[in-house]
Amino acid sequence: MKMRWRRTPKEMAAEFAKTRTPQSDDEFFRACDLPDDDLARQSALAVRRTTAAYGRIDPEFIRPTDRYPEELTNLTGWDKIDFVDWLAELEAMLDETLSDNADQWLALEFSVKELVQTTDRIRRGET
């Protein structure tokens, strides 16, 4: 009999998603409380997509209200987050350096909405 101690990433994503209904990008963006412009939308959707990619789940299941560590640690990757690695993925998606403001990223607890707002603020030069 083979014993397994950890759930697979696919199992973790399925369990996370089964209690949720998909949320459109438009609904996600509106819930982030950002200015209604292209820069803010890019920031919001890049954070959503990198958060989902890191957790190996479809972005439609990531919500602005999802919190670390509460909800996000139920996804693979987020259960043992390498925040520098996640930030590098976000920078690659936006083709922009954000880590120069590393002090703004350091928090033990945060919501996806807070990540979105921090990203948007840094991209606007409001540091």
Coordinates of C-alpha atoms in Angstrom, one line a residue:
M1 CA 0.0 0.0 0.0
K2 CA 1.4 3.3 -1.1
M3 CA 1.0 6.2 1.4
R4 CA 0.7 9.7 0.3
W5 CA 1.3 12.6 2.7
R6 CA 0.6 15.6 0.5
R7 CA -2.2 16.4 -1.9
T8 CA -1.2 17.0 -5.5
P9 CA -1.4 20.5 -7.0
K10 CA -4.4 19.3 -9.1
E11 CA -6.2 18.1 -6.0
M12 CA -5.5 21.3 -4.1
A13 CA -6.8 23.4 -7.0
A14 CA -9.9 21.3 -7.4
E15 CA -10.7 21.5 -3.7
F16 CA -10.1 25.3 -3.7
A17 CA -12.4 25.8 -6.8
K18 CA -15.2 23.5 -5.7
T19 CA -16.7 26.0 -3.2
R20 CA -16.5 29.0 -5.7
T21 CA -18.2 30.2 -8.7
P22 CA -16.0 31.7 -11.4
Q23 CA -15.6 35.5 -11.3
S24 CA -15.1 37.4 -14.5
D25 CA -12.1 39.7 -15.0
D26 CA -14.5 42.7 -15.1
E27 CA -16.0 41.7 -11.7
F28 CA -12.5 41.1 -10.3
F29 CA -11.3 44.5 -11.5
R30 CA -14.3 46.4 -10.1
A31 CA -13.8 44.8 -6.7
C32 CA -10.2 46.0 -6.5
D33 CA -11.2 49.7 -6.1
L34 CA -8.8 51.1 -8.6
P35 CA -9.1 54.0 -11.1
D36 CA -10.9 52.9 -14.2
D37 CA -8.0 53.0 -16.6
D38 CA -5.8 50.7 -18.6
L39 CA -2.8 50.8 -16.2
A40 CA -4.9 49.8 -13.2
R41 CA -6.6 47.0 -15.2
Q42 CA -3.2 45.7 -16.4
S43 CA -2.0 45.7 -12.8
A44 CA -5.1 43.9 -11.5
L45 CA -5.2 41.2 -14.1
A46 CA -1.4 40.6 -13.9
V47 CA -1.6 40.1 -10.2
R48 CA -4.6 37.8 -10.6
R49 CA -2.9 35.7 -13.3
T50 CA 0.4 35.4 -11.5
T51 CA -1.4 34.5 -8.3
A52 CA -3.4 31.9 -10.1
A53 CA -0.3 30.5 -12.0
Y54 CA 1.6 30.2 -8.8
G55 CA -1.3 28.3 -7.3
R56 CA -1.9 26.3 -10.5
I57 CA -5.5 27.2 -10.8
D58 CA -7.6 29.0 -13.3
P59 CA -7.6 32.8 -12.6
E60 CA -11.4 33.0 -12.6
F61 CA -11.2 31.3 -9.1
I62 CA -8.9 34.0 -7.6
R63 CA -10.8 36.9 -5.9
P64 CA -9.6 40.2 -4.5
T65 CA -10.7 39.1 -1.1
D66 CA -8.5 36.0 -1.0
R67 CA -6.0 36.4 1.8
Y68 CA -2.6 35.0 2.5
P69 CA -2.2 32.9 4.6
E70 CA -5.9 32.1 5.1
E71 CA -7.2 31.1 1.6
L72 CA -4.1 31.2 -0.6
T73 CA -2.1 28.6 1.3
N74 CA -4.8 26.1 0.2
L75 CA -3.1 26.3 -3.2
T76 CA 0.2 24.7 -4.1
G77 CA 3.0 27.2 -4.4
W78 CA 1.2 29.5 -1.9
D79 CA 1.6 26.9 0.8
K80 CA 5.3 27.5 0.7
I81 CA 5.5 30.9 -1.0
D82 CA 8.8 32.2 -2.4
F83 CA 7.6 35.8 -2.6
V84 CA 10.6 36.9 -4.6
D85 CA 9.9 34.2 -7.2
W86 CA 6.2 35.3 -7.4
L87 CA 7.3 39.0 -7.8
A88 CA 9.7 38.0 -10.6
E89 CA 6.7 36.3 -12.4
L90 CA 4.7 39.5 -12.0
E91 CA 7.5 41.7 -13.2
A92 CA 7.9 39.4 -16.3
M93 CA 4.2 39.6 -17.1
L94 CA 4.2 43.4 -16.8
D95 CA 7.7 43.8 -18.4
E96 CA 8.4 46.2 -15.6
T97 CA 10.7 46.2 -12.5
L98 CA 8.7 46.5 -9.3
S99 CA 11.2 44.9 -6.8
D100 CA 13.1 48.2 -6.4
N101 CA 10.4 49.0 -3.9
A102 CA 10.8 45.7 -2.0
D103 CA 9.9 47.3 1.4
Q104 CA 6.3 47.8 0.1
W105 CA 5.9 44.1 -0.6
L106 CA 6.9 42.8 2.8
A107 CA 3.9 41.7 4.8
L108 CA 3.1 38.6 6.7
E109 CA -0.6 38.8 5.8
F110 CA -2.2 40.4 2.8
S111 CA -5.1 40.1 0.4
V112 CA -5.0 39.8 -3.4
K113 CA -6.6 43.2 -3.5
E114 CA -3.7 44.7 -1.4
L115 CA -1.2 43.1 -3.9
V116 CA -3.1 44.7 -6.8
Q117 CA -3.2 48.1 -5.1
T118 CA 0.5 48.0 -4.2
T119 CA 1.3 47.0 -7.8
D120 CA -0.8 49.8 -9.2
R121 CA 0.7 52.4 -6.7
I122 CA 4.3 51.4 -7.6
R123 CA 3.6 51.5 -11.3
R124 CA 2.2 55.0 -10.9
G125 CA 5.3 56.1 -9.0
E126 CA 3.2 56.7 -5.8
T127 CA 5.8 55.1 -3.5

